[in-house]
Coordinates of C-alpha atoms in Angstrom, one line a residue:
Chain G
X1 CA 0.0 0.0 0.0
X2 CA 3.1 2.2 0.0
X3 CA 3.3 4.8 -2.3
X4 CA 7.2 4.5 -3.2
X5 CA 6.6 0.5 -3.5
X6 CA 4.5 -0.6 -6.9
X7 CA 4.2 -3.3 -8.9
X8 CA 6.0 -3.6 -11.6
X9 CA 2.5 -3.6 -13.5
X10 CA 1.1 -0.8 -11.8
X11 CA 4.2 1.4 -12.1
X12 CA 3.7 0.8 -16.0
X13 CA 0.3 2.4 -15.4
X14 CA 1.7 5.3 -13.6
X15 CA 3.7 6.1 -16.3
X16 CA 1.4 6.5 -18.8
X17 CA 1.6 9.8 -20.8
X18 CA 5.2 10.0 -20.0
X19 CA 8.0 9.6 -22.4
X20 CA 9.6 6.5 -22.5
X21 CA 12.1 3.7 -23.8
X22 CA 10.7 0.5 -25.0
X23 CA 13.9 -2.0 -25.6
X24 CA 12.8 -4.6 -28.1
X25 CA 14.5 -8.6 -27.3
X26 CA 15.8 -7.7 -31.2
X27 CA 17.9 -4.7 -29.8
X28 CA 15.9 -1.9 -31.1
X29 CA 14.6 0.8 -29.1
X30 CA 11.4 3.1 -29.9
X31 CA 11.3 6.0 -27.6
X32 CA 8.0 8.2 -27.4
X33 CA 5.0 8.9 -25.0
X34 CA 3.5 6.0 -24.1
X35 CA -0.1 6.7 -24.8
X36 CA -1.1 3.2 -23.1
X37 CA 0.0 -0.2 -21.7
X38 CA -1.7 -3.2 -20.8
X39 CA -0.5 -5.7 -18.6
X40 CA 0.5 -8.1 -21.4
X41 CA 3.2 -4.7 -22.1
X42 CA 1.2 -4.4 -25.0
X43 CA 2.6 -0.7 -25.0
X44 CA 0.9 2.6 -27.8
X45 CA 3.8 4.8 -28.1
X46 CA 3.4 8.1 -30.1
X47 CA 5.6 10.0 -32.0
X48 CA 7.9 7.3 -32.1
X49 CA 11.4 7.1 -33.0
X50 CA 13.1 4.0 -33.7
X51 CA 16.5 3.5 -32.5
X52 CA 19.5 0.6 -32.8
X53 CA 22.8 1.4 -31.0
X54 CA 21.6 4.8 -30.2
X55 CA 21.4 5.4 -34.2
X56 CA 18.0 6.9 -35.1
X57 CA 16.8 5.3 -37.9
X58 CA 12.9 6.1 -38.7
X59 CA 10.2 8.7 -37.1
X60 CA 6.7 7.0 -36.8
X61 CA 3.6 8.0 -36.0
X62 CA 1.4 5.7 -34.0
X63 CA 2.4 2.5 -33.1
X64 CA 1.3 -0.5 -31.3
X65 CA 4.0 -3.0 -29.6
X66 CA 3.1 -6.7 -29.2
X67 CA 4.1 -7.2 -25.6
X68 CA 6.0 -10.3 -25.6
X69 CA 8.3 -8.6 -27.2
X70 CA 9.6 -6.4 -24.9
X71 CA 12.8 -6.6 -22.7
X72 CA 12.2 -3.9 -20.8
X73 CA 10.6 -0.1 -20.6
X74 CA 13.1 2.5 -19.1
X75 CA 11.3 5.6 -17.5
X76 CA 12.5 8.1 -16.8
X77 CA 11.5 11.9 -15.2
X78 CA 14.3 13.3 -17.5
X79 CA 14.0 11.6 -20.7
Chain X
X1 CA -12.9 6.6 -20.8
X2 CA -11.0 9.5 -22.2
X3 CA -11.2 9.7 -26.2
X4 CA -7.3 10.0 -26.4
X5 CA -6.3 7.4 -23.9
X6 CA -6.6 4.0 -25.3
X7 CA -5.8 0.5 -24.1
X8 CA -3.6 -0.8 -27.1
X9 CA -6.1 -3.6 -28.2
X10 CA -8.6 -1.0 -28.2
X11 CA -6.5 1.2 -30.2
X12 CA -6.0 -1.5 -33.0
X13 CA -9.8 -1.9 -33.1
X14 CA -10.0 1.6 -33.7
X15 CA -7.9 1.2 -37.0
X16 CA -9.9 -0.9 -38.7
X17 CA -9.9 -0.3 -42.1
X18 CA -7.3 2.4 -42.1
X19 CA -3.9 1.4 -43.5
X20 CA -1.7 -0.3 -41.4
X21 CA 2.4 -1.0 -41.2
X22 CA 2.4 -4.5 -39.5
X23 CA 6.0 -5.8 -39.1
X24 CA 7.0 -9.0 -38.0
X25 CA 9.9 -10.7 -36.3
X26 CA 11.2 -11.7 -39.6
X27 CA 11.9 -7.8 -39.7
X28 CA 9.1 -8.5 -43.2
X29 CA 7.0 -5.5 -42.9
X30 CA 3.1 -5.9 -44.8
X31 CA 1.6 -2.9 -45.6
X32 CA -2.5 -3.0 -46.5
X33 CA -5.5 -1.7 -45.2
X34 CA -6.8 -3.5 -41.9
X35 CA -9.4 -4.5 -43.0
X36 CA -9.4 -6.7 -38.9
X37 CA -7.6 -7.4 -36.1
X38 CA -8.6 -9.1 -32.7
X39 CA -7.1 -9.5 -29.6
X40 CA -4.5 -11.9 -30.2
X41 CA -3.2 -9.4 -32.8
X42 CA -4.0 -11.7 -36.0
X43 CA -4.6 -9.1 -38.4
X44 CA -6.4 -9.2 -42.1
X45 CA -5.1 -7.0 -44.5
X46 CA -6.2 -6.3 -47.5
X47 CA -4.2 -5.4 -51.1
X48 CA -1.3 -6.2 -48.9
X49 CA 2.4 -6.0 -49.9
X50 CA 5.7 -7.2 -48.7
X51 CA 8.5 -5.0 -47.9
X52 CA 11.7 -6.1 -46.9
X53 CA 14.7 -3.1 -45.7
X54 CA 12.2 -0.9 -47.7
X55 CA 11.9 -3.0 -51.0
X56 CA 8.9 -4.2 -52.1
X57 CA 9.2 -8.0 -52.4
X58 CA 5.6 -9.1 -53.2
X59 CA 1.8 -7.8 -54.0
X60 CA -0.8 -9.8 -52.2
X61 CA -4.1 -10.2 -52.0
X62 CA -5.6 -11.1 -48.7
X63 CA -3.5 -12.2 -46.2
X64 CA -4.2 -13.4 -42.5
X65 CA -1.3 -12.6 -40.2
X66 CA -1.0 -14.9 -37.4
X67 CA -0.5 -12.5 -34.0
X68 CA 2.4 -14.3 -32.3
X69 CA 4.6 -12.8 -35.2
X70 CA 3.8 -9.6 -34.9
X71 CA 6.5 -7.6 -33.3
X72 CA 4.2 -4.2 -34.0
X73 CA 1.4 -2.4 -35.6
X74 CA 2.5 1.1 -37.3
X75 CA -1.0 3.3 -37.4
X76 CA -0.7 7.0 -39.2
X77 CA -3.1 9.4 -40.2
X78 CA -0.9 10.0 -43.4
X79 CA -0.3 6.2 -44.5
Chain L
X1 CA -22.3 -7.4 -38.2
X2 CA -21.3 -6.0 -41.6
X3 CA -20.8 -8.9 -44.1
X4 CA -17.1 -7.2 -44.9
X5 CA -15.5 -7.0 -41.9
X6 CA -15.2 -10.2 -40.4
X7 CA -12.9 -11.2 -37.3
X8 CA -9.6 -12.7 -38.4
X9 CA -10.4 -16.2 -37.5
X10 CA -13.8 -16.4 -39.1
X11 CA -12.2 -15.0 -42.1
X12 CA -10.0 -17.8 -42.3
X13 CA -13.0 -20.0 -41.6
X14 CA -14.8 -18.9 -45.0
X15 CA -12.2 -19.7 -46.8
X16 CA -12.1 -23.6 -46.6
X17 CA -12.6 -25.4 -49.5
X18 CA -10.6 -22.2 -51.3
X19 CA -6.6 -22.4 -52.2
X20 CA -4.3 -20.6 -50.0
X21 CA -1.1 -20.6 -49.3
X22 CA 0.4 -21.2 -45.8
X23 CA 3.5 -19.4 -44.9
X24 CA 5.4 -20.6 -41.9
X25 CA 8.1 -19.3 -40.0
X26 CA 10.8 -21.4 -41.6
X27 CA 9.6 -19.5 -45.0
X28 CA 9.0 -22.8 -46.8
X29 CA 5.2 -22.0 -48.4
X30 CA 2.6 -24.9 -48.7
X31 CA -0.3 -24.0 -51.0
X32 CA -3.0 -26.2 -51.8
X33 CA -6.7 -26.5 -51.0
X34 CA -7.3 -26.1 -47.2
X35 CA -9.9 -28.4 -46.7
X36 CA -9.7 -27.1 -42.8
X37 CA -8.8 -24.5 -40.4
X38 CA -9.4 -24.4 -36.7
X39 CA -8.6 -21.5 -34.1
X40 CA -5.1 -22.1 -33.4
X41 CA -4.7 -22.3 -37.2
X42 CA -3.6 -25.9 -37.3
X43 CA -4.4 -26.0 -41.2
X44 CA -5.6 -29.2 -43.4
X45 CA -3.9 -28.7 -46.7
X46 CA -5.3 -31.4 -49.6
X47 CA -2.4 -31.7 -52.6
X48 CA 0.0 -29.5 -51.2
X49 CA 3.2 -28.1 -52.6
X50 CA 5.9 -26.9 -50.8
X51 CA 7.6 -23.9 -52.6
X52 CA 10.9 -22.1 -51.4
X53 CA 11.3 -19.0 -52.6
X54 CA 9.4 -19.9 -55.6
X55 CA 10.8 -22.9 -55.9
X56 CA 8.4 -26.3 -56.2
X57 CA 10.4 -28.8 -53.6
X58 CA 7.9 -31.6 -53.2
X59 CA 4.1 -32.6 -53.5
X60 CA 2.4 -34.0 -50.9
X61 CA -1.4 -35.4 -49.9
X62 CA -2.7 -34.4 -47.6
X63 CA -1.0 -32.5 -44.9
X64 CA -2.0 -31.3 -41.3
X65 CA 0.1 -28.4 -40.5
X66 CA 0.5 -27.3 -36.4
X67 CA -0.6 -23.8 -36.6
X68 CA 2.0 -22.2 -34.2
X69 CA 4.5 -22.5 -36.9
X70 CA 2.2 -20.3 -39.3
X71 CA 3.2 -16.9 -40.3
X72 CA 0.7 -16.1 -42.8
X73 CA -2.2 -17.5 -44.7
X74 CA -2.9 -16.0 -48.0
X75 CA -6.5 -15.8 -49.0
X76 CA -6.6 -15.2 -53.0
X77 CA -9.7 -15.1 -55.3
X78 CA -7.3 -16.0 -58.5
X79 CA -5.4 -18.6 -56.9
Chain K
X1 CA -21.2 -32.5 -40.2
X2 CA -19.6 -33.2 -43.8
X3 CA -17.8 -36.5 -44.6
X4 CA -15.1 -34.6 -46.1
X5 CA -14.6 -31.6 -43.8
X6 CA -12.9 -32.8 -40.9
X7 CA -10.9 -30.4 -38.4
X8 CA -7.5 -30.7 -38.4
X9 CA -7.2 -32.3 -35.2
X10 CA -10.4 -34.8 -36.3
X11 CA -8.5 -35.7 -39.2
X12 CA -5.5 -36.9 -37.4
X13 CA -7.3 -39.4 -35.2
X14 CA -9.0 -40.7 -38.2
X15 CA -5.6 -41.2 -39.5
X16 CA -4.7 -43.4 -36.5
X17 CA -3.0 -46.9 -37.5
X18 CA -2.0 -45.3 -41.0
X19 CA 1.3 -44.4 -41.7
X20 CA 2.5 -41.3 -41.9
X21 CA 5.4 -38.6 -42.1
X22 CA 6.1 -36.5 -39.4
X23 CA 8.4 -33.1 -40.0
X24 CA 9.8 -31.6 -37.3
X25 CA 11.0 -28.1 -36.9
X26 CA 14.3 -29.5 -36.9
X27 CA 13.9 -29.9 -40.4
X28 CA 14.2 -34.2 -39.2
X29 CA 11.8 -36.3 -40.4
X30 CA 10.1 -39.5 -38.7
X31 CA 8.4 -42.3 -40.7
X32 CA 6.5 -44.8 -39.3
X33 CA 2.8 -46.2 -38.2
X34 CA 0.9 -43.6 -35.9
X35 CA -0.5 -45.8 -33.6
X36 CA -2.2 -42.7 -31.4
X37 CA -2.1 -38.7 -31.5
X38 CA -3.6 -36.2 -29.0
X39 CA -5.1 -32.8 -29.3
X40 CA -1.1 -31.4 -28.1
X41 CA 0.0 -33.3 -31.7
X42 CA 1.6 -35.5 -28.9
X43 CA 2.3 -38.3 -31.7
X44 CA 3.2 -42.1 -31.2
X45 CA 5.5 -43.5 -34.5
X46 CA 5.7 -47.6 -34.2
X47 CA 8.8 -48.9 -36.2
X48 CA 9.8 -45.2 -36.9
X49 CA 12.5 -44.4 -39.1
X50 CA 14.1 -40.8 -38.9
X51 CA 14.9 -39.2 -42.3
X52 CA 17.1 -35.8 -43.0
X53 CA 16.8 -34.5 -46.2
X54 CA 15.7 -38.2 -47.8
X55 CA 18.5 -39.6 -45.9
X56 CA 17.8 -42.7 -43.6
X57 CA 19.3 -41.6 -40.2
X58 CA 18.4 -44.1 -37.7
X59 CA 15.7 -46.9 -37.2
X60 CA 13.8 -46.9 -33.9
X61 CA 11.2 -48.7 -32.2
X62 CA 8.5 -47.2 -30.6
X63 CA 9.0 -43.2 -30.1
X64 CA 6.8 -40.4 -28.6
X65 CA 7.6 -37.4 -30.2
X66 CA 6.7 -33.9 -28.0
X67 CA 4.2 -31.8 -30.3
X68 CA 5.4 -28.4 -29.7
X69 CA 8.1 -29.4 -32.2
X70 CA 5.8 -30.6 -35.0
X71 CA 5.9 -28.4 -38.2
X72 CA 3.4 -30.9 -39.8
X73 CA 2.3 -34.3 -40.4
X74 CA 2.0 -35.6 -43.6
X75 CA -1.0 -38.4 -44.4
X76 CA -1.1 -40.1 -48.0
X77 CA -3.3 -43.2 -48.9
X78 CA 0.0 -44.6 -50.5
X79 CA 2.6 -43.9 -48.5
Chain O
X1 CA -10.2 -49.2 -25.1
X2 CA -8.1 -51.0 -27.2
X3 CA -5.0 -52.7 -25.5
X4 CA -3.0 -51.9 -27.8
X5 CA -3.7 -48.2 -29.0
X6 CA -3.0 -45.8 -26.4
X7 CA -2.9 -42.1 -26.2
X8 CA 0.9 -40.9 -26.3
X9 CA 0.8 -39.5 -22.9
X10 CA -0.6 -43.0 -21.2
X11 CA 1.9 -44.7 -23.6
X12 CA 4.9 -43.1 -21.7
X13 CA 3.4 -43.6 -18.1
X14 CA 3.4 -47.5 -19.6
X15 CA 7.2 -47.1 -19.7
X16 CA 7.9 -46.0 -16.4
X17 CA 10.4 -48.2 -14.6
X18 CA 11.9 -49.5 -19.0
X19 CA 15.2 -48.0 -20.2
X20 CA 14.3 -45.3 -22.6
X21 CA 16.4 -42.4 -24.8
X22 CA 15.1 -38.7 -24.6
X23 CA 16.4 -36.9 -26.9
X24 CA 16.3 -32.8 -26.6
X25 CA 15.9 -30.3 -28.8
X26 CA 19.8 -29.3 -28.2
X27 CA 20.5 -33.3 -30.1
X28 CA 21.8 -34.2 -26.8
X29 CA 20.3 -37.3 -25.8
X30 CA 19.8 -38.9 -22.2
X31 CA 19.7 -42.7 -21.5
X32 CA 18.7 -44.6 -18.5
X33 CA 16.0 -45.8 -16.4
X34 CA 12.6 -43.8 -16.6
X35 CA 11.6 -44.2 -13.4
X36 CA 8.8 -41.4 -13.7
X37 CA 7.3 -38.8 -16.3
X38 CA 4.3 -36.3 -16.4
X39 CA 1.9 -35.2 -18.4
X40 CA 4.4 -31.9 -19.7
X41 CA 6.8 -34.6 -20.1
X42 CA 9.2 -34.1 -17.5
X43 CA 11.0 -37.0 -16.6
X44 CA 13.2 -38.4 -14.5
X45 CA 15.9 -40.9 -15.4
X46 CA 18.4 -42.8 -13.1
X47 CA 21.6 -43.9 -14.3
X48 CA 21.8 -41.0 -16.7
X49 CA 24.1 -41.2 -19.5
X50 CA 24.4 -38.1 -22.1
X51 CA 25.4 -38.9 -25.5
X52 CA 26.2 -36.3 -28.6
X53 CA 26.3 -37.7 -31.6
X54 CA 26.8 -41.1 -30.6
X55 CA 29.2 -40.1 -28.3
X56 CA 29.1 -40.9 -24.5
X57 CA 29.7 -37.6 -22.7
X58 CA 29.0 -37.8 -19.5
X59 CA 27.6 -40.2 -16.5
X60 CA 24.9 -38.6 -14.5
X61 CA 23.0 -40.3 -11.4
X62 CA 19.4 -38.9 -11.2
X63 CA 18.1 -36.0 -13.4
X64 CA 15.0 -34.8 -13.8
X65 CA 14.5 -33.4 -17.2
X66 CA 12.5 -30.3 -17.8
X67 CA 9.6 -31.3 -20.5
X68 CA 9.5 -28.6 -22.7
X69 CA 13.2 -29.3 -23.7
X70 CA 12.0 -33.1 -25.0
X71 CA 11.4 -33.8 -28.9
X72 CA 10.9 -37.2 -28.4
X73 CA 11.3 -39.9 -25.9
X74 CA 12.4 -43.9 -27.8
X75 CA 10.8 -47.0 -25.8
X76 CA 12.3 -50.0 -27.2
X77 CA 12.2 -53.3 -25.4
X78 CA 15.6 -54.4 -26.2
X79 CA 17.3 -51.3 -25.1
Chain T
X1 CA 6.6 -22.6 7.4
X2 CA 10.7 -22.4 7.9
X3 CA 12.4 -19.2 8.2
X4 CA 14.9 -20.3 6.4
X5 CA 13.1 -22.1 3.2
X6 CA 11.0 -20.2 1.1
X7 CA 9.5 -20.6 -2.2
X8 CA 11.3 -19.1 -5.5
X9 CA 8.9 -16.1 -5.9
X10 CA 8.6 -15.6 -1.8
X11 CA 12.7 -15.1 -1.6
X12 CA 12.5 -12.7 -4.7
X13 CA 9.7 -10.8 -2.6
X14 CA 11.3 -11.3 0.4
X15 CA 14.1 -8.8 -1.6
X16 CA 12.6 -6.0 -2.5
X17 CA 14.4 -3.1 -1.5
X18 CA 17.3 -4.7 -1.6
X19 CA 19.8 -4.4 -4.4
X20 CA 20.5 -7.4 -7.1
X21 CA 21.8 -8.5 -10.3
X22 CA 19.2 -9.6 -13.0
X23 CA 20.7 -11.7 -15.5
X24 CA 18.9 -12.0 -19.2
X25 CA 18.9 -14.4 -21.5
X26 CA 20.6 -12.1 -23.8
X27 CA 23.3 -12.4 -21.4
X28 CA 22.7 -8.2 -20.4
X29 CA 23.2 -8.4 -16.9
X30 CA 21.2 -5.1 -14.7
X31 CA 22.0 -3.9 -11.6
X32 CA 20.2 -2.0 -9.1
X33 CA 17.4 -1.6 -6.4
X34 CA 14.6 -4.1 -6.7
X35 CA 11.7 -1.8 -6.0
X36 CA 9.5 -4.4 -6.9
X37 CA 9.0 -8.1 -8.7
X38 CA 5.6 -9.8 -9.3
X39 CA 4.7 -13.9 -9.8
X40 CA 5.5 -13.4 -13.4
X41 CA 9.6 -11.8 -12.7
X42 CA 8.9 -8.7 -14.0
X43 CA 10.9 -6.5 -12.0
X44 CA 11.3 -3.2 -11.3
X45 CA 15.1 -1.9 -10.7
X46 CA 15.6 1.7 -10.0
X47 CA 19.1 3.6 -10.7
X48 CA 19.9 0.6 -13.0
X49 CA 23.2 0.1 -14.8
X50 CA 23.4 -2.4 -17.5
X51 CA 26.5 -4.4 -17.8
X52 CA 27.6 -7.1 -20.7
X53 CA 30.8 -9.3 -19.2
X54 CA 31.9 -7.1 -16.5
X55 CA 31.6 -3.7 -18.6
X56 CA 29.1 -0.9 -17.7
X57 CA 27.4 -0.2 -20.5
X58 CA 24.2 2.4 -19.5
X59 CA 23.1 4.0 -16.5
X60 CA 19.1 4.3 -16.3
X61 CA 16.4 5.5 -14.4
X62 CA 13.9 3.2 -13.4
X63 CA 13.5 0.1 -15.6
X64 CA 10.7 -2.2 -15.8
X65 CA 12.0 -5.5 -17.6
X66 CA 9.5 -8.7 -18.5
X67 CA 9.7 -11.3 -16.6
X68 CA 10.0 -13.9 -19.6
X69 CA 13.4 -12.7 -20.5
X70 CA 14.9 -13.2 -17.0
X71 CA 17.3 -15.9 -16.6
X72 CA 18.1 -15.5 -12.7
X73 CA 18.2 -12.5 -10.4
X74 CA 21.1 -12.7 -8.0
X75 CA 20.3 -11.5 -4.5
X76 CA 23.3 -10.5 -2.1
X77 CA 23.8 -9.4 1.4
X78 CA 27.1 -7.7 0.0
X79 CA 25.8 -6.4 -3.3
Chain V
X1 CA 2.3 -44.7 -4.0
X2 CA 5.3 -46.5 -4.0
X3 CA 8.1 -44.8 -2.2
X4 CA 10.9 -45.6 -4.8
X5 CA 8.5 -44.4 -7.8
X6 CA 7.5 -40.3 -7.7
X7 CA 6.5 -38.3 -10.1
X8 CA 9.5 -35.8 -11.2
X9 CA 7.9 -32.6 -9.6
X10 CA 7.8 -34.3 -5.9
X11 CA 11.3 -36.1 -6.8
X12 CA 12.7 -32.2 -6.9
X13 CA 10.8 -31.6 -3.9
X14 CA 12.5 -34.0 -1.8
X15 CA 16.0 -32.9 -3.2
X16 CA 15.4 -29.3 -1.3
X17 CA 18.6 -28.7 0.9
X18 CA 20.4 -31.1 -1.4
X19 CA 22.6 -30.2 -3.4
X20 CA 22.3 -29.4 -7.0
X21 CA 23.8 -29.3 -10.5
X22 CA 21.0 -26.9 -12.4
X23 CA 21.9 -26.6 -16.4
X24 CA 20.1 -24.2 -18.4
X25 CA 19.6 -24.5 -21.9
X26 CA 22.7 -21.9 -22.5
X27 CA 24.6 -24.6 -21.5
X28 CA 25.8 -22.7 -18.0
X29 CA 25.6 -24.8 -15.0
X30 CA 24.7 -23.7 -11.7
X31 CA 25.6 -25.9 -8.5
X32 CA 24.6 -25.4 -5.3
X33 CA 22.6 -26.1 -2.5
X34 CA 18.7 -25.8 -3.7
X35 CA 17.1 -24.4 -0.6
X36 CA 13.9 -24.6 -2.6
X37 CA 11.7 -25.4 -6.1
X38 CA 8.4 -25.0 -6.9
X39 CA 6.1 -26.7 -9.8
X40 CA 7.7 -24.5 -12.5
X41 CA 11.2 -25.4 -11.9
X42 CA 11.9 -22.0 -10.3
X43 CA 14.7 -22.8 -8.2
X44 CA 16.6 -20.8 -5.7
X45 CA 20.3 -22.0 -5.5
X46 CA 22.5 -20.5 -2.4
X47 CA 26.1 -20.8 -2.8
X48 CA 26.0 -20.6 -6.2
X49 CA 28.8 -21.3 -8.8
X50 CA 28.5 -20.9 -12.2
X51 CA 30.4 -23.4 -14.7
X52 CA 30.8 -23.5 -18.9
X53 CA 32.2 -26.7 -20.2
X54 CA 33.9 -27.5 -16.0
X55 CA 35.6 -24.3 -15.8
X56 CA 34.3 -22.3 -12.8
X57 CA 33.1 -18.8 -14.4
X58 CA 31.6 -16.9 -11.1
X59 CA 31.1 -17.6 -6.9
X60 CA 27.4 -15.9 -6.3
X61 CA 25.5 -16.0 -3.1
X62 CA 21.8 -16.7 -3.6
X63 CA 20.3 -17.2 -7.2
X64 CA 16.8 -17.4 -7.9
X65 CA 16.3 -19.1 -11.4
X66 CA 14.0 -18.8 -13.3
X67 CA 12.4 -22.2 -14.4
X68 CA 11.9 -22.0 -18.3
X69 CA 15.4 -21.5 -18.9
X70 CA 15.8 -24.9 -17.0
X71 CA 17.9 -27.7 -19.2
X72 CA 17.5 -30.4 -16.0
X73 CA 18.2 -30.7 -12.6
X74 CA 20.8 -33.0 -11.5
X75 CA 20.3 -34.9 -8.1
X76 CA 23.0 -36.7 -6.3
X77 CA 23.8 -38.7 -3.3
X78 CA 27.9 -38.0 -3.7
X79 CA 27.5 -34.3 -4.9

């Protein structure tokens, strides 16, 4: 019930709106504001960029991750 | 129950029938209008083709994409 | 309800008795008639080929794919 | 209800005591009498005989392959 | 109800306590007394020996194997 | 009931707070505070560094990785 | 009901505070003591040591691992 101690679900909820990192298991990155997440990690990013080894290689619109892709999603209050 | 905050399966939903980017794992990428989608991510599209690093590889007709492939679905306005 | 926007798996489902072609994740192709289709996509293929990029490698009878190997099933009217 | 349009699954089980191919994702293939099948694709071979690329590996006796690894099975009258 | 059709899974729980090969999806293969299994396949062999290829690598005591690593599991009288 | 033996998932509770090493399968290692894990090992780690054989590679935030890529989290009194 | 014959979930059971040789399917091996395991073959290992190919890699304190990435567990009296 603490407010500093979520779960790892629920602190994907709380960042909702916020810009993000999604790290792909294929090594890419798509940063963007995460519009909405699911607990699957099914994650809408917006205004997405895609990355690989910090090289930006396309600008997207809208796009929907399939979740069990994911390797992790960095957030971050300065991003 | 906001109009711009959307869980992601929701959001897909939404798209029906717009032009879609769906790329896979393969790193393929089919390109079509969506003409469905449901919750497992298999998607219909419709007139699709196949790109591959940008070349376009094959026309299609319909094609049925099964959703544990999909690594995500690209959904602009301007497609 | 509309008679053109069916769910992904009942698409699938109108299409027995049509030719397809089955692509799985290896990227060997099977077409032939699917005689069956069920929601995991486990597919029943009647005189299938198996192509490899466009090449004809064998003919077979009848063959009962296991659907988790399927990446796409292509639905054409001029098959 | 059809004679001739069986589910996939149903038309394994009819194909019990027939002898059939089974391909593997390993790209192995194993010959032999199907002597039982469940809904997993768990399959029994009898007198199986593993193939690679038309090659006769090895012969075996009775062998219970793990369905998660089946890309298909193959069923033909004369086989 | 046959005697002598069984379902795969009862099949293997009929060779607890025989000398059987399980062979992984890594090619290594593991051969000793089955002296119990499950229906995900896991099994435990005493008297483990691992073989590449042919080759013995290794003498093992008791190991249970996890299932989903099995591709198939040989039962042969005269092993 | 033992103090001292605890169930997988209890122990990885039982550390929140605490700092640890998550290892991936990609062989990534991340190192941080475990603010929280859930049944599934997805984990939350704040002021993460990522490491690949011994070399820091990225300092983050807060990271929330997916359980399903997690190979072993490493729990120390003297991390 | 025999005592000698268990099923290979309780057979780990009964190896808690034995110790251990866990390989994963990378091929590592972790040995240890296995203070416990539950049905998923999540197994916490204290006193870890991580070997490739015999050659000691790394001393950890307590791992938790996580049970898909589980190979087998290896049970012996003279470990």
């Amino acid at each position: 019930m603490s407010q500093t101690i979520k779960k790892p679900l629920v602190a994907l909820q709380k960042a909702i709106n916020k810009r993000v990192v999604v790290r792909l298991k294929s090594d890419n990155e798509y940063r963007g504001k995460m519009s909405n997440v699911d607990s699957y990690m099914n994650v809408i990013l917006e205004n997405a960029e895609e990355y690989n080894n910090g090289t930006l290689l396309t600008n997207y619109g809208k796009v929907v991750i399939r979740g069990n892709n994911v390797l992790f999603v960095l957030i971050e209050e300065n991003l």
